[in-house]
PDB file of C-alpha atoms and ligand atoms in Angstrom:
ATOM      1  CA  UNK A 366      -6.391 -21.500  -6.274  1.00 82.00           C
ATOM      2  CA  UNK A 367      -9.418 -19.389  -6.142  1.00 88.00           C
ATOM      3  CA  UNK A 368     -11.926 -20.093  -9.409  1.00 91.00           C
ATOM      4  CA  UNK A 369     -12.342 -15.900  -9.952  1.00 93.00           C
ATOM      5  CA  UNK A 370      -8.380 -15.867 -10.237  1.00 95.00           C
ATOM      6  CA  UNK A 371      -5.760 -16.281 -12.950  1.00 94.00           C
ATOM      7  CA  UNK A 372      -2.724 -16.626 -11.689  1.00 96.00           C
ATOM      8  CA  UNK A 373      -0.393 -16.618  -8.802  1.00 97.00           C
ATOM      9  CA  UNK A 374       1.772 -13.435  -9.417  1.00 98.00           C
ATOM     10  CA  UNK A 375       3.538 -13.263  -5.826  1.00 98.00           C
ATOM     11  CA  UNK A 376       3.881 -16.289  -3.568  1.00 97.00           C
ATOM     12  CA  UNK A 377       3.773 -16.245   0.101  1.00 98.00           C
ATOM     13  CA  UNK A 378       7.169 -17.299   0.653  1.00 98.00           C
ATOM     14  CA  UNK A 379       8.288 -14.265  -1.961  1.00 98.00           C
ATOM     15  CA  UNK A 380       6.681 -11.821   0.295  1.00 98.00           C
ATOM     16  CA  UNK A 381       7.827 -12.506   3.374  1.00 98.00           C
ATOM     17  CA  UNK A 382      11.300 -13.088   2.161  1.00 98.00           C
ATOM     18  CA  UNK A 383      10.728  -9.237   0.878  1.00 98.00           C
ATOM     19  CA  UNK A 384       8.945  -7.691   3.905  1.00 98.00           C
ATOM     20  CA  UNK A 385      12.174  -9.104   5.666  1.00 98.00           C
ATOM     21  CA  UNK A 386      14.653  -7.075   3.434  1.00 98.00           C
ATOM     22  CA  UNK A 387      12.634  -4.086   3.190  1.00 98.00           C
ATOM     23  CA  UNK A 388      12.596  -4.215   6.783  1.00 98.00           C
ATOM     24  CA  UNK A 389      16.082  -4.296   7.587  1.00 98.00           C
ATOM     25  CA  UNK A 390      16.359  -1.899   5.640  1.00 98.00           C
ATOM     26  CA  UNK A 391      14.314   0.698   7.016  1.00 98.00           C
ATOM     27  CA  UNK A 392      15.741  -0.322  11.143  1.00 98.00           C
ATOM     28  CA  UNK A 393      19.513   0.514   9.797  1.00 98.00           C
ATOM     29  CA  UNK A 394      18.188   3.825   7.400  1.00 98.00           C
ATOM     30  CA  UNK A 395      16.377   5.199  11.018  1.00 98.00           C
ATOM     31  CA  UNK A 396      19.037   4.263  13.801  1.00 98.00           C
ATOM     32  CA  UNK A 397      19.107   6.136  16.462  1.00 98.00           C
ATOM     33  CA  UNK A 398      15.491   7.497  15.452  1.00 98.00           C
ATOM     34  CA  UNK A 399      11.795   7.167  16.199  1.00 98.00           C
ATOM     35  CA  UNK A 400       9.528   5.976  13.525  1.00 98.00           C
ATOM     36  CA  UNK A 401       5.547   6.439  13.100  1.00 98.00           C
ATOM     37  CA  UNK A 402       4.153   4.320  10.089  1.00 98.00           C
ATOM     38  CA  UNK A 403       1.356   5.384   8.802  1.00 98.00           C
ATOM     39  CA  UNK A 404      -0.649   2.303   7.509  1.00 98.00           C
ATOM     40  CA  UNK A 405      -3.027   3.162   4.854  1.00 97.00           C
ATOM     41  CA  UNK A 406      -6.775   1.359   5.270  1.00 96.00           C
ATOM     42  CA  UNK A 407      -7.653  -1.127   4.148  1.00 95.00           C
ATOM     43  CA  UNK A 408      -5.305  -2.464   1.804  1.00 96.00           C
ATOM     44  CA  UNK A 409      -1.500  -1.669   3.618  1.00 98.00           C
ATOM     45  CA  UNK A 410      -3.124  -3.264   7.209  1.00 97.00           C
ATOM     46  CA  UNK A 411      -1.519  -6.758   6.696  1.00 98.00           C
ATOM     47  CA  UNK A 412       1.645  -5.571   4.999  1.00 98.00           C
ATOM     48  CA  UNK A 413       2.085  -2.803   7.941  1.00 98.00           C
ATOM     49  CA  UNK A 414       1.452  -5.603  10.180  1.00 98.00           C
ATOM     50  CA  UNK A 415       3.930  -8.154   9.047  1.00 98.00           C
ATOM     51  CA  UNK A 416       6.754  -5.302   8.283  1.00 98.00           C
ATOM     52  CA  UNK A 417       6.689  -3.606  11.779  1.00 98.00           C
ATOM     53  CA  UNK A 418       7.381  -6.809  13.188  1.00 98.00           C
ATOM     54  CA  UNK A 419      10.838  -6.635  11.063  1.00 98.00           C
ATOM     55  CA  UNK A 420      11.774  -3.302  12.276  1.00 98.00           C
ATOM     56  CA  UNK A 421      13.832  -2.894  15.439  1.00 98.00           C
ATOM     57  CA  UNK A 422      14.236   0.827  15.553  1.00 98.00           C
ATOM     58  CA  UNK A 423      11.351   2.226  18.101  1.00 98.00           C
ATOM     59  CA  UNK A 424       8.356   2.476  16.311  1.00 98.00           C
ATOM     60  CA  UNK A 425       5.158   3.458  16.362  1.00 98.00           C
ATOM     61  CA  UNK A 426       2.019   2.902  13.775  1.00 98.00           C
ATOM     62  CA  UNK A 427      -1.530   4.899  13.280  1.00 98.00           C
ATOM     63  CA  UNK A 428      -3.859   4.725  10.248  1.00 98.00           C
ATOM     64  CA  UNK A 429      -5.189   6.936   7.486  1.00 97.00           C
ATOM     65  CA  UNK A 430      -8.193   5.985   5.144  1.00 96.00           C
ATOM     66  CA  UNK A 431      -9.002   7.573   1.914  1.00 92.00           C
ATOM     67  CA  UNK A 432     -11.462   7.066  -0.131  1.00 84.00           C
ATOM     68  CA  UNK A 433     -10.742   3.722  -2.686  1.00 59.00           C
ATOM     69  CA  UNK A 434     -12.146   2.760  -5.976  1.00 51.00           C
ATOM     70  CA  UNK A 435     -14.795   1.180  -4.213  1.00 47.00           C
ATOM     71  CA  UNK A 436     -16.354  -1.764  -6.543  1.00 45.00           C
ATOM     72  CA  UNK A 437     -14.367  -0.225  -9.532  1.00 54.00           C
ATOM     73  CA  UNK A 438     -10.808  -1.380 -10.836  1.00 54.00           C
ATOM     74  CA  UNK A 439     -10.245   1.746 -12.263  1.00 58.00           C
ATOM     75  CA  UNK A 440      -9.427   5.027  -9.903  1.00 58.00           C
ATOM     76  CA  UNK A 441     -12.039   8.253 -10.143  1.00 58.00           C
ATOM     77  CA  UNK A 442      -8.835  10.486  -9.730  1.00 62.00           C
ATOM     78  CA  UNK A 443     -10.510  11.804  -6.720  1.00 72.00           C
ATOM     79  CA  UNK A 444      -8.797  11.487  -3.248  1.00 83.00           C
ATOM     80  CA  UNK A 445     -11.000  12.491   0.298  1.00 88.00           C
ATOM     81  CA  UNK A 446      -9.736  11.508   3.849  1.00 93.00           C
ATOM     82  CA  UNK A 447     -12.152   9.562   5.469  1.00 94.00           C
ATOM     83  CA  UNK A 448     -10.217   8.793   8.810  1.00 97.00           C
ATOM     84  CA  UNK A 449      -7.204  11.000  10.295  1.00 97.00           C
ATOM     85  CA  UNK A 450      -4.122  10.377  12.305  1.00 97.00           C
ATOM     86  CA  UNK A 451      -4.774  10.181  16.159  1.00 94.00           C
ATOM     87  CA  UNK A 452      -2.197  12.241  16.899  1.00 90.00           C
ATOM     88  CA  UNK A 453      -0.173  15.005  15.346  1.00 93.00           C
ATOM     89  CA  UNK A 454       3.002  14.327  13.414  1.00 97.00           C
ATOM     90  CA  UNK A 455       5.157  18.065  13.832  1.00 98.00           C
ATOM     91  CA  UNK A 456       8.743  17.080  13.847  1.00 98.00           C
ATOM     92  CA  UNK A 457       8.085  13.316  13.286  1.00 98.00           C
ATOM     93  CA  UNK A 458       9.974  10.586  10.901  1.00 98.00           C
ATOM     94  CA  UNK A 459       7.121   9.275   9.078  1.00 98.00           C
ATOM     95  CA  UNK A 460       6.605   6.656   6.640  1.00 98.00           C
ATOM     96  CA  UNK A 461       3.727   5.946   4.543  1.00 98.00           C
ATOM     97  CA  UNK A 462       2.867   2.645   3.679  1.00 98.00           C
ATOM     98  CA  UNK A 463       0.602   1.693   1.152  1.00 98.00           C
ATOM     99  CA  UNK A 464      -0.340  -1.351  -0.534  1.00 98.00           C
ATOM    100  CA  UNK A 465      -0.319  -0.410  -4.375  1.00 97.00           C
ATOM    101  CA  UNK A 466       1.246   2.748  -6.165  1.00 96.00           C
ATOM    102  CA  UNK A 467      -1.297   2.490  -9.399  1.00 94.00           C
ATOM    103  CA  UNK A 468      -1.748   6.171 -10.552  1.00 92.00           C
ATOM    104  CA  UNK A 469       0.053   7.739  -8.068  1.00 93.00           C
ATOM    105  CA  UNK A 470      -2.888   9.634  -7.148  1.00 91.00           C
ATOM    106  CA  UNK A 471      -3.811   8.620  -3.644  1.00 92.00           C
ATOM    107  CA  UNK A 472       0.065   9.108  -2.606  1.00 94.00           C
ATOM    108  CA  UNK A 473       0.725  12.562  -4.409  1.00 92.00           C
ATOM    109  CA  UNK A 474      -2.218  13.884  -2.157  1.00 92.00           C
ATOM    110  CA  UNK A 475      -1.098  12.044   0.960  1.00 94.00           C
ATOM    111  CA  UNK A 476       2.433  12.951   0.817  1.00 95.00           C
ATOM    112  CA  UNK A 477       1.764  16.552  -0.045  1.00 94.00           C
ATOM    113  CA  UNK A 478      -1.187  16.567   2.665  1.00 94.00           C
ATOM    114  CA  UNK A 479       1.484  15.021   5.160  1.00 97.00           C
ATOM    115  CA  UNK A 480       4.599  17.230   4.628  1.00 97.00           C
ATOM    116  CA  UNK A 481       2.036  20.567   5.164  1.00 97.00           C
ATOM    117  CA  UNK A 482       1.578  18.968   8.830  1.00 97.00           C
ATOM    118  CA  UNK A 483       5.492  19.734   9.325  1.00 98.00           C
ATOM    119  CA  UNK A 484       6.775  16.560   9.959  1.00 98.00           C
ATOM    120  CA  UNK A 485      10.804  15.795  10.549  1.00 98.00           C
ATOM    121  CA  UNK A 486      10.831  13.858   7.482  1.00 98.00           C
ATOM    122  CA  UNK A 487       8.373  11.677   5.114  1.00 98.00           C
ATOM    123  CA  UNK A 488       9.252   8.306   3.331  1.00 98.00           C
ATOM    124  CA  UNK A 489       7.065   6.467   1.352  1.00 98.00           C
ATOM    125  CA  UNK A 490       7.104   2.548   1.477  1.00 98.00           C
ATOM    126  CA  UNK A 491       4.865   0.426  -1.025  1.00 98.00           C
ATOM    127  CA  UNK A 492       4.376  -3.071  -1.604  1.00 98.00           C
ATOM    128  CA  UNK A 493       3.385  -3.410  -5.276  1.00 98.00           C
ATOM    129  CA  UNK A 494       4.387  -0.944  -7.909  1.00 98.00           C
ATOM    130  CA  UNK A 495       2.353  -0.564 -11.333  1.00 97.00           C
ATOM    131  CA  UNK A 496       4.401   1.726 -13.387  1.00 96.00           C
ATOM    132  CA  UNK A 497       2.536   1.798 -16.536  1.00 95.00           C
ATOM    133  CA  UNK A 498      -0.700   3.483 -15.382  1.00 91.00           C
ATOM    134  CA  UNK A 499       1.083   6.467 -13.420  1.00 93.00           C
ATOM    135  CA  UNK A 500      -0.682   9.960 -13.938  1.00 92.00           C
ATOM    136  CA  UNK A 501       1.320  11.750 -11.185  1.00 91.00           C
ATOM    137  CA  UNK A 502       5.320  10.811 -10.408  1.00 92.00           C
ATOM    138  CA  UNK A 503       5.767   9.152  -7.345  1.00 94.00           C
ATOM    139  CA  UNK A 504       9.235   9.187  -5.099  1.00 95.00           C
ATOM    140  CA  UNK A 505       8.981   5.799  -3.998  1.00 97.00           C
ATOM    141  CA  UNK A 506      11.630   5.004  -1.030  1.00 98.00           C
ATOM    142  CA  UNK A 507      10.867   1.361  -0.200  1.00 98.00           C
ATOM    143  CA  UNK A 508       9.302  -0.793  -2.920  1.00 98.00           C
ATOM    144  CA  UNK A 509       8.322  -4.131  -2.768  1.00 98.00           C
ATOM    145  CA  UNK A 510       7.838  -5.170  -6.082  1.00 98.00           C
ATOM    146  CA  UNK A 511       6.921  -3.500  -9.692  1.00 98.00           C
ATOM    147  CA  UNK A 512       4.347  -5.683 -11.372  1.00 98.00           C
ATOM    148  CA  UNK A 513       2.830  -5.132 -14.436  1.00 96.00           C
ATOM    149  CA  UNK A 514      -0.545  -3.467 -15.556  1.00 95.00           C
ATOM    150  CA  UNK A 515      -2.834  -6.384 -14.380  1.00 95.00           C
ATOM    151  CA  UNK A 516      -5.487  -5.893 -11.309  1.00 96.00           C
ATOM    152  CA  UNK A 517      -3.830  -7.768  -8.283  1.00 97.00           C
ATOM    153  CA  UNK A 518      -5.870  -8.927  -4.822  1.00 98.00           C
ATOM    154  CA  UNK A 519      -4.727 -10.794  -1.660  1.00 98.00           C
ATOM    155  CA  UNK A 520      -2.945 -10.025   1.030  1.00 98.00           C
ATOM    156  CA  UNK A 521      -4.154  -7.146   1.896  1.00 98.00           C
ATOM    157  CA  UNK A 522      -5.573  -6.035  -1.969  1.00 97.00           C
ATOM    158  CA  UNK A 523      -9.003  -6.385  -2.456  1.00 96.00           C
ATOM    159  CA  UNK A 524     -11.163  -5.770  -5.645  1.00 95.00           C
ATOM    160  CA  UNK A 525     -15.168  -4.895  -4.237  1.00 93.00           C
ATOM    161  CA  UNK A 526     -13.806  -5.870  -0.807  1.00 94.00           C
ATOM    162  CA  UNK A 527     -13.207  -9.018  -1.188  1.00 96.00           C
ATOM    163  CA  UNK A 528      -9.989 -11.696  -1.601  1.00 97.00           C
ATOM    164  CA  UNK A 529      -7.904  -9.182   0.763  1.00 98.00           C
ATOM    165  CA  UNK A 530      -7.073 -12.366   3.201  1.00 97.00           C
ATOM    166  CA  UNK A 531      -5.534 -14.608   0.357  1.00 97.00           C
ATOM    167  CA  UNK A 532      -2.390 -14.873   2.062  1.00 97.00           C
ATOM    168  CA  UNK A 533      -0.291 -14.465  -1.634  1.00 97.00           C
ATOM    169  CA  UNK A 534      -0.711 -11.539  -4.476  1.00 98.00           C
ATOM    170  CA  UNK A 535      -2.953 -13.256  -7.295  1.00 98.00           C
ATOM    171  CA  UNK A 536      -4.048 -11.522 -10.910  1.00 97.00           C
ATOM    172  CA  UNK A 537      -7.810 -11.460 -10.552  1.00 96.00           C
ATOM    173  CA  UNK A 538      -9.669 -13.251 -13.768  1.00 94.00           C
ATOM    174  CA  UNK A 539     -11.098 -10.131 -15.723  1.00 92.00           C
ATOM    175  CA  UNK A 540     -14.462 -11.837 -15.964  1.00 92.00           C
ATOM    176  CA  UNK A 541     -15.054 -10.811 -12.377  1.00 92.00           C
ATOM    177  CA  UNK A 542     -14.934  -6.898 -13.513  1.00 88.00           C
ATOM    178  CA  UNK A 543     -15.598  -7.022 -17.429  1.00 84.00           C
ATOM    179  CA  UNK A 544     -19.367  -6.090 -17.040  1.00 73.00           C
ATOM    180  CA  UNK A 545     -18.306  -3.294 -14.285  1.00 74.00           C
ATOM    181  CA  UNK A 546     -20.273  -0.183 -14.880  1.00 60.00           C
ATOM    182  CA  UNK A 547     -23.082  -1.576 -16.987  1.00 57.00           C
TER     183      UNK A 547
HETATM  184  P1  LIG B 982      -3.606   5.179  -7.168  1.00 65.63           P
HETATM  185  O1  LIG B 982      -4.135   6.424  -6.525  1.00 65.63           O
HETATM  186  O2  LIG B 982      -4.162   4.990  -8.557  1.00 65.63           O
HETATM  187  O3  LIG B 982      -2.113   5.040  -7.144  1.00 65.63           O
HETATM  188  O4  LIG B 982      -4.274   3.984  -6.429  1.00 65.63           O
HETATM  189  C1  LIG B 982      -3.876   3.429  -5.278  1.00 65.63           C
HETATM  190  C2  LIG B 982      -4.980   2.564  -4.712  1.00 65.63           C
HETATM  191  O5  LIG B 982      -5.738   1.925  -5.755  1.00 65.63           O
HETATM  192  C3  LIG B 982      -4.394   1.453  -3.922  1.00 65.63           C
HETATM  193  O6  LIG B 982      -4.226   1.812  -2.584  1.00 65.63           O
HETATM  194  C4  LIG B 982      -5.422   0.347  -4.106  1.00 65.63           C
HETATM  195  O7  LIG B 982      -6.417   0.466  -3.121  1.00 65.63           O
HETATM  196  C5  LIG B 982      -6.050   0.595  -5.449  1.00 65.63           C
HETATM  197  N1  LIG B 982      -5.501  -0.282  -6.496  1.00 65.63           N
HETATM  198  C6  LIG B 982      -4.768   0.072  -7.566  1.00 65.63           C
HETATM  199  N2  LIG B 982      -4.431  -0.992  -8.324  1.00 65.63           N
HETATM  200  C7  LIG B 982      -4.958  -2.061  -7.697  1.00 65.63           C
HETATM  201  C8  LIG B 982      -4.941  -3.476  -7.975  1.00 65.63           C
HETATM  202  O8  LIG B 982      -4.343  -4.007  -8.948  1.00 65.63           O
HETATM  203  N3  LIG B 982      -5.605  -4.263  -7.081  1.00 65.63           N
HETATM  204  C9  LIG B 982      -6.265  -3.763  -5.996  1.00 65.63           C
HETATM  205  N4  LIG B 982      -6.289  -2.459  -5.700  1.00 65.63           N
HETATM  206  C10 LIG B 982      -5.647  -1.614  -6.546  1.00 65.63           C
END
């Protein structure tokens, strides 16, 4: 294990046994429909990755970026889009797919931002869910797994950009962000 980590929270094996579920769930909930994922960057790339492989309804995928915490762990509360969809989404079934819901800031301004475009419908699919730190509600359709309030990297999570290609969820040491801000 990594020397700036705790703890394995989420083995590999757990998540892919997961990212299978979730997505046979989502192929049977959109027969007979088209899907567009929308991956958020960078943290949802490698679940978005391994979950479209599960799904066997026609899909497609694009990706959003918003601005992050940057080298923080906490959020600023403040949500920008720094890279767009390629392509319109009017009368589309779209999911979102994010990596974390922490505050439920960054999705409260994506979904609302999304269903103004006029899609057909809008899910939202997350992998982690932190419960105890939400400011806004969330409707959460597809959830990997609630964990609780500790700061998570790998696969796909990173904390300062790093540890996002750990290929498991681990609870990063607090020593590596006690002296943040100072
Ligand atoms: P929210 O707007 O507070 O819900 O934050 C969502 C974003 O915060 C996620 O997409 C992550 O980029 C980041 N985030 C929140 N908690 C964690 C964590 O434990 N590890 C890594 N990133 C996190």
């Amino acid at each position: 294990m990594h020397p700036d980590c705790e703890r394995i929270l989420i083995s590999e094996g757990e998540i892919r046994a997961r990212v299978v579920e979730i997505g046979r769930r989502i192929s049977s909930d959109y027969a007979g429909k088209e899907l567009l994922m929308i991956g958020i960057l960078k943290g949802a790339m490698i679940f978005l990755a391994d979950l479209v492989r599960e799904i066997t309804v026609p899909t497609q995928y694009d990706f959003m970026a918003v601005s992050s915490y940057g080298a923080s762990s906490k959020s600023s509360g403040e949500v920008r889009i720094l890279k767009d969809l390629e392509y319109g989404v009017e009368g589309r079934h779209i999911i979102i797919v994010e990596d974390i819901v922490d505050t439920g800031l960054t999705l409260n301004y994506l979904a609302e931002n999304l269903k103004s475009r006029d899609p057909a419908s809008v899910k939202i699919c997350t992998l982690l869910d932190k419960p105890s730190r939400r400011v806004e509600p969330v409707e959460i359709d597809y959830n990997g797994f609630v964990i609780p309030d500790e700061f998570v990297v790998g696969y796909g999570l990173d904390y300062s950009d790093r540890y996002r290609n750990f290929p498991c969820i681990m609870v990063l040491s607090p020593k590596v962000y006690m002296n943040e801000g100072e």
